[in-house]
Structure formats: C-alpha cells, structure tokens
C-alpha cells in the first residue's frame, strides 16, 4: 500500500515506461549556525497589526526547532508573548534594547535596527 501513495506524487507526470520507478527527492535539513556566526537584526514593526508595536528579530539561519527555542527564551526573559516562524521571531511590544542585550549575552551578533 505504501507503493501506491498518490499524495506523495501529486506533481509527477504520468509515464508509459513499465520499468519506471518513482523516487522522492530528499529534503536537505538546514543546519543551525553557531551563535557567534549569526548576524541578527532587531527592529520594530507596526504594519498590519492595528497600530500595535512588535519587535522583530530577523536573520536567523538554522532549523525551525532552534528558532522556536530561541524565541521561547526571549519571550520568557522579556515577560511577553510572541511567535517564531518563517525565520523570524516576533515579540510583543517595543523590546528592542532588551532583546539586543539578551542576544549579545547569549553570544549572538545582534544589532539594533531602526
């Protein structure tokens, strides 16, 4: 039954070759760089948030699980909510100075934007 899993092959064109065997491409897992090699930018944003301010941490290179872990640490240290997705950490409120200082303490190369 696993050989007939059509959902994995949705974008594959039909082949008339009787010896054709479908093989999947393996996704390459991006490795997380060391904190000292990361160059993060801490900015503030209001667009699309009904005038509310949020602090954005951009430039993280690595796995989504490591991004979520870093986001959780920052949210706990700042005492606010937020999210970590699409290579970007969102923290509620204007926390630029605090987040930049925390990232530098953790060994990241962080600079404050706008």
Coordinates of N, CA and C in Angstrom, one line a residue:
X1 N 0.8 -1.2 0.0 CA 0.0 0.0 0.0 C 0.9 1.3 0.0
X2 N 2.1 1.2 0.6 CA 2.9 2.3 0.6 C 3.4 2.7 -0.8
X3 N 3.5 1.7 -1.7 CA 4.0 2.0 -3.1 C 2.9 2.8 -3.9
X4 N 1.6 2.7 -3.4 CA 0.5 3.3 -4.1 C 0.1 4.6 -3.4
X5 N 1.0 5.3 -2.7 CA 0.6 6.5 -2.0 C 0.6 7.7 -3.0
X6 N -0.5 8.0 -3.5 CA -0.7 9.0 -4.6 C -0.4 10.5 -4.1
X7 N -0.6 10.7 -2.8 CA -0.4 12.1 -2.3 C 1.1 12.5 -2.4
X8 N 2.0 11.6 -2.3 CA 3.4 12.0 -2.4 C 3.8 12.3 -3.9
X9 N 3.0 11.9 -4.8 CA 3.3 12.0 -6.2 C 2.4 13.0 -7.0
X10 N 1.9 13.9 -6.3 CA 0.9 14.8 -7.0 C 1.5 15.6 -8.2
X11 N 2.7 16.0 -8.1 CA 3.3 16.8 -9.2 C 4.0 16.0 -10.2
X12 N 3.9 14.7 -10.2 CA 4.6 13.8 -11.1 C 3.8 13.6 -12.4
X13 N 4.4 13.7 -13.5 CA 3.8 13.5 -14.8 C 3.7 11.9 -15.1
X14 N 2.6 11.5 -15.7 CA 2.4 10.1 -16.0 C 3.5 9.5 -16.9
X15 N 4.0 8.3 -16.7 CA 5.0 7.7 -17.5 C 4.4 6.4 -18.1
X16 N 4.7 6.2 -19.4 CA 4.3 4.9 -20.0 C 5.3 3.9 -19.9
X17 N 6.5 4.2 -19.4 CA 7.6 3.2 -19.2 C 7.2 2.2 -18.2
X18 N 7.1 0.9 -18.5 CA 6.7 -0.1 -17.5 C 7.7 -0.3 -16.4
X19 N 8.9 0.1 -16.6 CA 10.0 -0.1 -15.6 C 10.3 1.2 -14.8
X20 N 9.4 2.2 -15.0 CA 9.6 3.5 -14.3 C 9.3 3.3 -12.8
X21 N 10.2 3.8 -12.0 CA 10.1 3.7 -10.5 C 10.2 5.1 -10.0
X22 N 9.2 5.6 -9.3 CA 9.2 6.9 -8.7 C 10.2 7.0 -7.5
X23 N 11.0 8.0 -7.5 CA 11.9 8.2 -6.3 C 11.7 9.6 -5.8
X24 N 11.6 9.8 -4.5 CA 11.4 11.1 -3.9 C 12.8 11.8 -3.8
X25 N 12.7 13.1 -3.9 CA 13.9 13.9 -3.6 C 13.9 14.1 -2.1
X26 N 15.1 13.9 -1.5 CA 15.2 14.1 -0.1 C 15.4 15.6 0.2
X27 N 14.7 16.1 1.2 CA 14.8 17.5 1.6 C 16.1 17.6 2.5
X28 N 16.9 18.7 2.1 CA 18.1 18.9 2.9 C 17.8 19.7 4.1
X29 N 18.1 19.2 5.3 CA 17.8 19.9 6.5 C 18.9 20.9 6.8
X30 N 18.5 22.2 6.9 CA 19.4 23.2 7.1 C 20.0 23.2 8.5
X31 N 21.3 23.2 8.6 CA 22.0 23.2 9.9 C 22.0 24.6 10.6
X32 N 22.0 24.6 11.9 CA 22.0 25.8 12.6 C 23.4 26.3 12.8
X33 N 23.7 27.6 12.4 CA 25.0 28.1 12.7 C 25.2 28.4 14.1
X34 N 26.5 28.5 14.5 CA 26.8 28.8 15.9 C 26.3 30.2 16.2
X35 N 26.1 30.5 17.5 CA 25.6 31.9 17.8 C 26.6 33.0 17.4
X36 N 27.9 32.7 17.5 CA 28.8 33.8 17.1 C 28.8 34.0 15.6
X37 N 28.3 33.1 14.8 CA 28.3 33.2 13.3 C 27.0 33.8 12.8
X38 N 26.0 33.9 13.7 CA 24.7 34.5 13.3 C 24.8 36.0 13.4
X39 N 24.1 36.7 12.4 CA 24.1 38.1 12.4 C 22.6 38.5 12.4
X40 N 22.1 38.9 13.6 CA 20.7 39.1 13.8 C 20.4 40.6 13.8
X41 N 19.3 41.0 13.3 CA 18.9 42.4 13.3 C 17.6 42.5 14.1
X42 N 17.5 43.4 15.1 CA 16.4 43.6 15.9 C 15.7 44.9 15.5
X43 N 14.5 44.8 15.0 CA 13.7 46.0 14.5 C 12.4 46.1 15.2
X44 N 11.7 47.2 14.9 CA 10.3 47.3 15.4 C 9.4 47.5 14.2
X45 N 8.1 47.0 14.3 CA 7.2 47.0 13.2 C 5.8 47.3 13.7
X46 N 5.0 48.0 12.9 CA 3.6 48.3 13.2 C 2.7 47.9 12.1
X47 N 3.2 47.5 11.0 CA 2.3 47.3 9.8 C 1.5 46.1 9.9
X48 N 0.2 46.2 9.6 CA -0.7 45.1 9.7 C -1.0 44.6 11.0
X49 N -0.8 45.4 12.1 CA -1.0 45.0 13.4 C -1.9 46.0 14.2
X50 N -2.7 46.7 13.5 CA -3.7 47.7 14.1 C -3.0 48.7 15.0
X51 N -1.8 49.1 14.6 CA -1.0 50.1 15.3 C -0.2 49.6 16.5
X52 N -0.3 48.3 16.8 CA 0.4 47.8 17.9 C 1.9 47.6 17.5
X53 N 2.8 47.8 18.4 CA 4.2 47.6 18.1 C 4.6 46.2 18.5
X54 N 5.5 45.7 17.6 CA 6.1 44.4 17.8 C 7.6 44.5 17.5
X55 N 8.4 43.7 18.2 CA 9.8 43.7 18.0 C 10.1 42.4 17.1
X56 N 10.9 42.6 16.0 CA 11.2 41.6 15.1 C 12.7 41.3 15.2
X57 N 13.0 40.0 15.2 CA 14.4 39.5 15.2 C 14.5 38.8 13.8
X58 N 15.3 39.4 12.9 CA 15.5 38.8 11.6 C 16.9 38.3 11.4
X59 N 17.1 37.4 10.5 CA 18.4 37.0 10.1 C 18.9 35.6 10.7
X60 N 18.0 34.9 11.3 CA 18.4 33.6 11.9 C 18.5 32.6 10.9
X61 N 19.6 31.9 10.9 CA 19.9 30.8 9.9 C 20.0 29.5 10.7
X62 N 19.0 28.6 10.4 CA 19.0 27.3 11.1 C 17.7 26.6 11.1
X63 N 17.6 25.6 11.9 CA 16.4 24.8 12.0 C 15.3 25.5 12.7
X64 N 14.0 25.2 12.3 CA 12.9 25.8 12.9 C 12.8 25.5 14.4
X65 N 13.2 24.3 14.8 CA 13.2 24.0 16.2 C 14.1 24.9 17.1
X66 N 15.3 25.2 16.5 CA 16.2 26.1 17.2 C 15.7 27.5 17.2
X67 N 15.0 27.9 16.2 CA 14.4 29.2 16.1 C 13.3 29.3 17.2
X68 N 12.5 28.3 17.3 CA 11.4 28.3 18.3 C 12.0 28.3 19.7
X69 N 13.1 27.6 19.9 CA 13.7 27.6 21.3 C 14.3 29.0 21.6
X70 N 15.0 29.6 20.7 CA 15.5 31.0 20.9 C 14.3 31.9 21.2
X71 N 13.3 31.8 20.4 CA 12.1 32.7 20.6 C 11.5 32.5 22.0
X72 N 11.4 31.3 22.4 CA 10.8 31.0 23.7 C 11.7 31.6 24.8
X73 N 13.0 31.5 24.7 CA 13.9 32.1 25.7 C 13.7 33.6 25.8
X74 N 13.6 34.3 24.6 CA 13.5 35.7 24.6 C 12.1 36.1 25.2
X75 N 11.1 35.4 24.8 CA 9.8 35.7 25.4 C 9.7 35.6 26.9
X76 N 10.3 34.6 27.4 CA 10.4 34.4 28.9 C 11.2 35.5 29.5
X77 N 12.3 35.8 29.0 CA 13.2 36.8 29.6 C 12.5 38.2 29.6
X78 N 11.7 38.5 28.5 CA 11.1 39.8 28.4 C 9.7 39.8 29.1
X79 N 9.2 38.6 29.4 CA 7.9 38.5 30.0 C 6.7 38.9 29.2
X80 N 6.8 38.6 27.9 CA 5.7 39.0 26.9 C 5.5 37.8 26.0
X81 N 4.5 37.9 25.2 CA 4.2 36.9 24.2 C 4.9 37.1 22.9
X82 N 4.6 36.2 21.9 CA 5.2 36.4 20.6 C 5.1 35.1 19.9
X83 N 5.9 35.0 18.8 CA 5.9 33.8 17.9 C 7.3 33.7 17.2
X84 N 7.5 32.5 16.7 CA 8.8 32.3 15.9 C 8.4 31.4 14.7
X85 N 8.4 32.0 13.6 CA 8.1 31.3 12.3 C 8.7 32.0 11.1
X86 N 8.9 31.2 10.1 CA 9.5 31.8 8.8 C 10.8 32.5 9.0
X87 N 11.7 32.0 9.9 CA 13.0 32.6 10.1 C 13.0 33.9 10.8
X88 N 11.9 34.2 11.5 CA 11.7 35.5 12.2 C 11.1 35.3 13.5
X89 N 11.6 36.0 14.5 CA 11.0 36.0 15.9 C 10.2 37.3 16.1
X90 N 9.0 37.1 16.5 CA 8.1 38.3 16.8 C 7.9 38.4 18.3
X91 N 8.2 39.5 18.9 CA 8.0 39.7 20.4 C 7.1 40.9 20.5
X92 N 6.1 40.8 21.4 CA 5.1 41.9 21.6 C 5.7 43.1 22.3
X93 N 5.4 44.2 21.8 CA 5.9 45.5 22.4 C 7.2 45.9 21.9
X94 N 7.6 47.1 22.3 CA 8.9 47.7 21.9 C 10.0 47.2 22.9
X95 N 10.6 46.1 22.6 CA 11.6 45.4 23.4 C 13.0 45.4 22.8
X96 N 13.2 46.4 21.8 CA 14.5 46.3 21.0 C 15.7 46.3 21.9
X97 N 15.8 47.2 22.9 CA 17.1 47.3 23.7 C 17.3 46.1 24.5
X98 N 16.2 45.6 25.1 CA 16.3 44.4 26.0 C 16.6 43.2 25.2
X99 N 16.0 43.0 24.0 CA 16.3 41.8 23.2 C 17.7 41.8 22.6
X100 N 18.1 43.0 22.2 CA 19.5 43.1 21.7 C 20.5 42.8 22.8
X101 N 20.3 43.3 24.0 CA 21.2 42.9 25.1 C 21.2 41.4 25.4
X102 N 20.0 40.8 25.4 CA 19.9 39.4 25.7 C 20.6 38.6 24.6
X103 N 20.4 38.9 23.4 CA 21.1 38.2 22.3 C 22.6 38.3 22.4
X104 N 23.1 39.5 22.7 CA 24.5 39.7 22.9 C 25.1 38.8 24.1
X105 N 24.3 38.8 25.1 CA 24.7 37.9 26.3 C 24.8 36.4 25.9
X106 N 23.9 36.0 25.0 CA 23.8 34.6 24.6 C 24.9 34.3 23.5
X107 N 25.6 35.3 23.1 CA 26.7 35.1 22.1 C 26.4 35.4 20.7
X108 N 25.2 35.9 20.4 CA 24.8 36.2 19.0 C 25.4 37.6 18.7
X109 N 25.6 37.8 17.4 CA 26.0 39.2 16.9 C 24.7 39.8 16.5
X110 N 24.2 40.7 17.4 CA 22.9 41.3 17.2 C 23.1 42.8 17.2
X111 N 22.4 43.5 16.3 CA 22.4 44.9 16.2 C 21.0 45.4 16.2
X112 N 20.8 46.6 16.7 CA 19.5 47.3 16.7 C 19.3 48.0 15.5
X113 N 18.2 47.7 14.8 CA 17.8 48.4 13.6 C 16.9 49.5 14.0
X114 N 16.4 50.2 13.0 CA 15.5 51.4 13.1 C 15.2 51.7 14.5

